[in-house]
mmCIF file of C-alpha atoms in Angstrom:
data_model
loop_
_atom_site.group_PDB
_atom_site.id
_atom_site.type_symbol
_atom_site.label_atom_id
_atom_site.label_comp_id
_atom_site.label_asym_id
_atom_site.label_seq_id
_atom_site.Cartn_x
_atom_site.Cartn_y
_atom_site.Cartn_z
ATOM 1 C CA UNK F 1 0.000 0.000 0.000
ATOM 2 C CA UNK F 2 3.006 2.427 0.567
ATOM 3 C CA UNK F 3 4.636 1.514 -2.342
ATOM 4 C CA UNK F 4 1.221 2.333 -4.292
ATOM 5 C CA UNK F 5 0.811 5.748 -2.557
ATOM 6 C CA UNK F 6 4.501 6.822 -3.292
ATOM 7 C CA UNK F 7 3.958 6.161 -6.988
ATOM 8 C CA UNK F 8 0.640 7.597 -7.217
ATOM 9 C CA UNK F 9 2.563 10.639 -5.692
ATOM 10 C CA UNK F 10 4.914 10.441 -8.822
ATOM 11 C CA UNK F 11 1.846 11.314 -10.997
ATOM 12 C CA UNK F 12 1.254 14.640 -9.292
ATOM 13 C CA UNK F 13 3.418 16.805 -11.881
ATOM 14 C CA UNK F 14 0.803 15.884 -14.388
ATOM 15 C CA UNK F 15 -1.585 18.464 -12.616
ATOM 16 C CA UNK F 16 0.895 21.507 -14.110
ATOM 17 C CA UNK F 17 -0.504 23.835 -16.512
ATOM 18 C CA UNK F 18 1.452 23.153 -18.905
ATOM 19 C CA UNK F 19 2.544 20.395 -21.727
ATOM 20 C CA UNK F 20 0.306 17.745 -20.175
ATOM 21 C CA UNK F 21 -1.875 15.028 -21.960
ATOM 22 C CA UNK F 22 -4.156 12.645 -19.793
ATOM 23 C CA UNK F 23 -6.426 10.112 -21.051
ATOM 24 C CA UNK F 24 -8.808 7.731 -19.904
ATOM 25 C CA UNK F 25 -9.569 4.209 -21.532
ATOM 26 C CA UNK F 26 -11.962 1.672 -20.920
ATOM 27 C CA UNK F 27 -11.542 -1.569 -22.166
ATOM 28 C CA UNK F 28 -12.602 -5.254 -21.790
ATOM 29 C CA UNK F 29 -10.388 -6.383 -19.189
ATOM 30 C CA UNK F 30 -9.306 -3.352 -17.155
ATOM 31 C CA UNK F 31 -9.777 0.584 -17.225
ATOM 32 C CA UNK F 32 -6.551 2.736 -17.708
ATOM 33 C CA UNK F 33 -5.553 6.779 -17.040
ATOM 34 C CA UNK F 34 -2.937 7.799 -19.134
ATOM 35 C CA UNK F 35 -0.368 10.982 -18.426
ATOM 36 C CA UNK F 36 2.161 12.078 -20.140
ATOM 37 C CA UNK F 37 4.322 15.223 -19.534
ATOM 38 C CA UNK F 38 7.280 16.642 -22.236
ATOM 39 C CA UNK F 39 8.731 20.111 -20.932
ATOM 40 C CA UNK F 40 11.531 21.900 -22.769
ATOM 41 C CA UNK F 41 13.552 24.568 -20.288
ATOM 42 C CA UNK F 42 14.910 27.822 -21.444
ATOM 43 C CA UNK F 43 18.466 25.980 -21.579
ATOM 44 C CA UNK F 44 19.264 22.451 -23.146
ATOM 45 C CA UNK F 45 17.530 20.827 -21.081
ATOM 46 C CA UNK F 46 13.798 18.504 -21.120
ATOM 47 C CA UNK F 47 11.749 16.050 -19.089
ATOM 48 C CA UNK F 48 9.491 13.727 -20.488
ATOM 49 C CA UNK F 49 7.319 11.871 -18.392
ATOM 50 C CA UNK F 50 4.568 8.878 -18.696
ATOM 51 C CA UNK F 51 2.873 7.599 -15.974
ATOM 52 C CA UNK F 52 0.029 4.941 -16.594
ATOM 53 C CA UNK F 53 -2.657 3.478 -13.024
ATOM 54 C CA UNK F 54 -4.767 0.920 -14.503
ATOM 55 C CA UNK F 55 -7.558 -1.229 -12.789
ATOM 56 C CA UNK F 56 -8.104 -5.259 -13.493
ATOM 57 C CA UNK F 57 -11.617 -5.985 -13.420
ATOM 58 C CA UNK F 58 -10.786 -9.376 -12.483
ATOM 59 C CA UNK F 59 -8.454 -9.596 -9.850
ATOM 60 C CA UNK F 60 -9.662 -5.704 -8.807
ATOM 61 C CA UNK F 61 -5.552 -4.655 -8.559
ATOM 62 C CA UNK F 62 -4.526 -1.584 -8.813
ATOM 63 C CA UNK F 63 -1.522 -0.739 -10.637
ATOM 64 C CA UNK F 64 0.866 2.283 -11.116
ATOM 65 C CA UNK F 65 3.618 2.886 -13.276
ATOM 66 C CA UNK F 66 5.923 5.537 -14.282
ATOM 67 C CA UNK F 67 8.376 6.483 -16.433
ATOM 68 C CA UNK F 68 10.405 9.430 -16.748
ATOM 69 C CA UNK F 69 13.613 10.737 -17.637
ATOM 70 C CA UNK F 70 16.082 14.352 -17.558
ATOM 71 C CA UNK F 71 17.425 14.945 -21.165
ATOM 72 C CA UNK F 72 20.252 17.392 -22.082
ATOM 73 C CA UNK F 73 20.517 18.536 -25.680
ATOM 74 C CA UNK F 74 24.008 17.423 -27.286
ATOM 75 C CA UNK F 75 22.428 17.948 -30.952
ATOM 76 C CA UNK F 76 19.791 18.431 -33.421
ATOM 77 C CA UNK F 77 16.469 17.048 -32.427
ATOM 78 C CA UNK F 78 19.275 14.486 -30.251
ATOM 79 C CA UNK F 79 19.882 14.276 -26.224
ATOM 80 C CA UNK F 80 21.394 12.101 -23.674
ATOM 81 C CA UNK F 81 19.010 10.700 -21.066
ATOM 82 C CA UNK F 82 19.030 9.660 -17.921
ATOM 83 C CA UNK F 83 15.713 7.979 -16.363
ATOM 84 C CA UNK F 84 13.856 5.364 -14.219
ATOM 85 C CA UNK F 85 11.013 3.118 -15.082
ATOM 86 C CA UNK F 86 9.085 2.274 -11.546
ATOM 87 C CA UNK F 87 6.556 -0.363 -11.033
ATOM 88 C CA UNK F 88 5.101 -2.452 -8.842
ATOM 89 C CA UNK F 89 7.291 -4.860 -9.879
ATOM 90 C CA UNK F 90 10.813 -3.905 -10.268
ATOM 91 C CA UNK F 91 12.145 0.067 -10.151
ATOM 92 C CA UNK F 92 14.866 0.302 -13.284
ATOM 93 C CA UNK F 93 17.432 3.437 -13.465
ATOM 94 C CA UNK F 94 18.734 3.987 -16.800
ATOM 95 C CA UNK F 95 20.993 6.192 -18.919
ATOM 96 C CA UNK F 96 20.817 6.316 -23.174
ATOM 97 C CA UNK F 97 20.038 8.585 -25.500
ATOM 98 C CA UNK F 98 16.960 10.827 -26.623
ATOM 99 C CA UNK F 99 15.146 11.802 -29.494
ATOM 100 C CA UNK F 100 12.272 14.258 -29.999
ATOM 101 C CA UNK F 101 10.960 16.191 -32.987
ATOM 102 C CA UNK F 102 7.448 17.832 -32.674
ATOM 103 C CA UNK F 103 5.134 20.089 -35.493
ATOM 104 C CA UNK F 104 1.648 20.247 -36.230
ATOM 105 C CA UNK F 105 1.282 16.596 -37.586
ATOM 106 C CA UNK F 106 3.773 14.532 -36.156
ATOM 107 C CA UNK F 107 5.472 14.112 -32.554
ATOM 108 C CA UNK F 108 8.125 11.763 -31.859
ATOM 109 C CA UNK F 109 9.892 10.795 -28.792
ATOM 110 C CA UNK F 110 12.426 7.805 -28.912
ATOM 111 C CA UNK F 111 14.632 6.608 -25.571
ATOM 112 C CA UNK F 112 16.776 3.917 -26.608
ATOM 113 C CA UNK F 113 18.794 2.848 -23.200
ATOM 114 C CA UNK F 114 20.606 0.756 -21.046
ATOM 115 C CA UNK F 115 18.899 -0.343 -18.225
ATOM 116 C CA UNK F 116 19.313 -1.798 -15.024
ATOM 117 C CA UNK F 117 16.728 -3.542 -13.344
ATOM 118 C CA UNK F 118 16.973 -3.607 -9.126
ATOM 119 C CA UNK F 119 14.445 -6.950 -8.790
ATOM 120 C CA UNK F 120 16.612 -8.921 -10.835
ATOM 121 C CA UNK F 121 19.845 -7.559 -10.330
ATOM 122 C CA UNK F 122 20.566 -7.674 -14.062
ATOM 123 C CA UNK F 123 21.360 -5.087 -16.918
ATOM 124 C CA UNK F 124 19.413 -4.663 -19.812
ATOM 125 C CA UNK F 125 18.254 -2.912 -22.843
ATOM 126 C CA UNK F 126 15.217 -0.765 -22.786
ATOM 127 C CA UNK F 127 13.288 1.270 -25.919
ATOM 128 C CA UNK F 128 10.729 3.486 -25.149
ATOM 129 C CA UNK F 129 8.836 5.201 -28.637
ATOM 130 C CA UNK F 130 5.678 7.433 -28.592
ATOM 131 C CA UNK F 131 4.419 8.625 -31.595
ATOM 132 C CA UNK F 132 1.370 10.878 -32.562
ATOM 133 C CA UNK F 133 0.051 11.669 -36.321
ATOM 134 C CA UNK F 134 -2.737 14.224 -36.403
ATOM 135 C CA UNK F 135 -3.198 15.387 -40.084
ATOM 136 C CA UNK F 136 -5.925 17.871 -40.731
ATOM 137 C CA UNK F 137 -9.638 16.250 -41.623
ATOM 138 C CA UNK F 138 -10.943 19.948 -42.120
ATOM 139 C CA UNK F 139 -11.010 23.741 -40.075
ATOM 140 C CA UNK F 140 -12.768 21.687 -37.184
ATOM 141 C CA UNK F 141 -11.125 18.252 -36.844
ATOM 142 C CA UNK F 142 -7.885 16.243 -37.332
ATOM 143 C CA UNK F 143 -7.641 12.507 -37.363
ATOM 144 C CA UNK F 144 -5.321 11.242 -34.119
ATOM 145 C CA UNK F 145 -3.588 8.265 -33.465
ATOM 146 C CA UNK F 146 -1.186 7.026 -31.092
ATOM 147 C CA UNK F 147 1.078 4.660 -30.535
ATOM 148 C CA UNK F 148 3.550 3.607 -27.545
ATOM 149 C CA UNK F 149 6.080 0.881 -27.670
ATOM 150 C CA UNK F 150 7.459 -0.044 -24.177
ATOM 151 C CA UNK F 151 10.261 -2.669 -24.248
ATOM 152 C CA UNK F 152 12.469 -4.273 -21.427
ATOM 153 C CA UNK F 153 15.403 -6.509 -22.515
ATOM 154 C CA UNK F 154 17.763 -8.126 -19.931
ATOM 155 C CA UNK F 155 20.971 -9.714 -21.659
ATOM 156 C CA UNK F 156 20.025 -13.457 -21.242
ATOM 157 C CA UNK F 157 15.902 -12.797 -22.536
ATOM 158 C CA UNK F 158 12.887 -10.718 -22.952
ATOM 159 C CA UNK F 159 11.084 -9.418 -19.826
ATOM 160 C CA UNK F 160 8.235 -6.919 -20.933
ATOM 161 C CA UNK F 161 6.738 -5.499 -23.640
ATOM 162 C CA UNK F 162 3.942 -3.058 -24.199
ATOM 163 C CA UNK F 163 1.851 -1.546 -27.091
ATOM 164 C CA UNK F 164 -0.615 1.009 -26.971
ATOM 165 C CA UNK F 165 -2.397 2.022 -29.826
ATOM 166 C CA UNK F 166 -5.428 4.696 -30.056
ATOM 167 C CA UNK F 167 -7.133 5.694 -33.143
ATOM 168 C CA UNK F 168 -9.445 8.501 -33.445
ATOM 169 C CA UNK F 169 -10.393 12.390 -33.781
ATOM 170 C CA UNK F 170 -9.458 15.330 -32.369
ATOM 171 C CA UNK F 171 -11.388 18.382 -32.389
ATOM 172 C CA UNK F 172 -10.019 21.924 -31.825
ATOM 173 C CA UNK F 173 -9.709 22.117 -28.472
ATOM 174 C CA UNK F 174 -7.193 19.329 -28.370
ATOM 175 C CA UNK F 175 -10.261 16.628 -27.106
ATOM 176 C CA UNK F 176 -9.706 13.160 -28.360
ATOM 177 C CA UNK F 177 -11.969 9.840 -28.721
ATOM 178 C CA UNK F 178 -11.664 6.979 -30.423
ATOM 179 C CA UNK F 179 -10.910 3.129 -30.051
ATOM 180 C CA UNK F 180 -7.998 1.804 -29.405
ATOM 181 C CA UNK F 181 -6.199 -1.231 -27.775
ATOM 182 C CA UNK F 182 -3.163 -2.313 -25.520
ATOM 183 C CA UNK F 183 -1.398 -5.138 -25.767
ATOM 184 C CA UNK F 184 1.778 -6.431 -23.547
ATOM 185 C CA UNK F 185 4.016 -9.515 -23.924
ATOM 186 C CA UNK F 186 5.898 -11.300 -20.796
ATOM 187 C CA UNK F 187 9.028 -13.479 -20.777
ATOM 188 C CA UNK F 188 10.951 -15.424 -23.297
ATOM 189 C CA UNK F 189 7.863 -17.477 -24.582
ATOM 190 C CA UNK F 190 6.334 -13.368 -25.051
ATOM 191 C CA UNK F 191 2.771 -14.303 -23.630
ATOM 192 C CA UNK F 192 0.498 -11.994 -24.915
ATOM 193 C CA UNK F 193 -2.301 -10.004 -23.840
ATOM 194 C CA UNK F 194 -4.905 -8.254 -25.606
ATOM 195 C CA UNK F 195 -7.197 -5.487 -23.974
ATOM 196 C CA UNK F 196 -9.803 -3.357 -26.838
ATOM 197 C CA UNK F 197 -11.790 -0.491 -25.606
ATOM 198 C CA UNK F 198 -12.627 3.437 -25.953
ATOM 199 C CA UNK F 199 -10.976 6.228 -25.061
ATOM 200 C CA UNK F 200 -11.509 10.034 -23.936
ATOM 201 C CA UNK F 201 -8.401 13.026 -24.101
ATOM 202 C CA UNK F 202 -7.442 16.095 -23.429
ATOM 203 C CA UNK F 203 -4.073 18.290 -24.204
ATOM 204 C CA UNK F 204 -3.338 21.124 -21.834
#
């Protein structure tokens, strides 16, 4: 329960005026809010942040995840990156690289790393990807989709994978709905896992 509470208190930057996307999905197998937070300072430096709490409807768990990292510009649209992925299961510093490139259609944030996972005591490979594609439908709407890749790599095997995709509309005021789906894979054998619902958004 502690551990829950000090992760939900993670999420509270997400409540800042600015930058910040939440969305809520509901979905076969479990109900998800969605937060993500990407702040450029006045000097080289960001922070990018995702932080998911989703709900089983069958075992009625509750569980919280973030994942965030400090990025310092050392190029064009290119940064190096320094992060930790917390769950309930494991907590996982690691350092990499980053890459970002935002205009009206397209954003793209890639954090390729190496990672280093405190449960198992092993080092790893991690790739984290969000992309969004909103071309223009007309004055009023754009069509939106999403999609997150979430990958965790140890040395010897696979441990986790994640993919959310959303497909949709946006209107002007930066509302989304749509359909979507998420979909993880566990261990070596990559068990997989397939959760379809609607969603609801809002950029701030």
């Amino acid at each position: 329960m502690k551990k829950n509470l000090f992760l939900f208190t993670l999420l509270l930057p997400f409540c800042g005026k600015a930058q910040v996307f939440l969305q809520t999905y509901a979905a076969n197998k479990e109900a998800e809010v969605l937060g993500i937070y990407n702040r450029d300072f006045k000097s080289q430096w960001n922070y990018f942040a995702s932080a998911t709490i989703t709900y089983d409807y069958h075992s009625k768990k509750v569980n919280p995840e973030v994942y965030q990292n400090l990025n310092y510009g050392i190029g064009r649209n290119v940064g190096a990156s320094a992060g930790v992925h917390i769950s309930r299961e494991d907590i996982m510093p690691s350092v990499g690289l980053a890459y970002g490139k935002e205009n009206e259609v397209w954003n793209i944030s890639v954090f390729p790393a190496f990672t280093y996972s405190t449960q198992t005591r092993e080092f790893g490979l991690g790739l984290y990807t969000l992309l969004e594609y909103t071309p223009k439908i007309n004055k009023k709407l754009n069509f939106y989709s999403m999609l997150i890749v979430d990958s965790d790599f140890s040395f010897k095997e696979h441990q986790a994978s994640s993919q959310i995709i959303r497909l949709g509309i946006e209107n002007r005021k930066k509302m989304q709905f749509g359909i979507g789906s998420t979909i993880s894979q566990t261990g070596n054998s990559f068990e997989t896992d397939i959760n379809f619902g609607v969603f609801i958004g809002k950029k701030f």
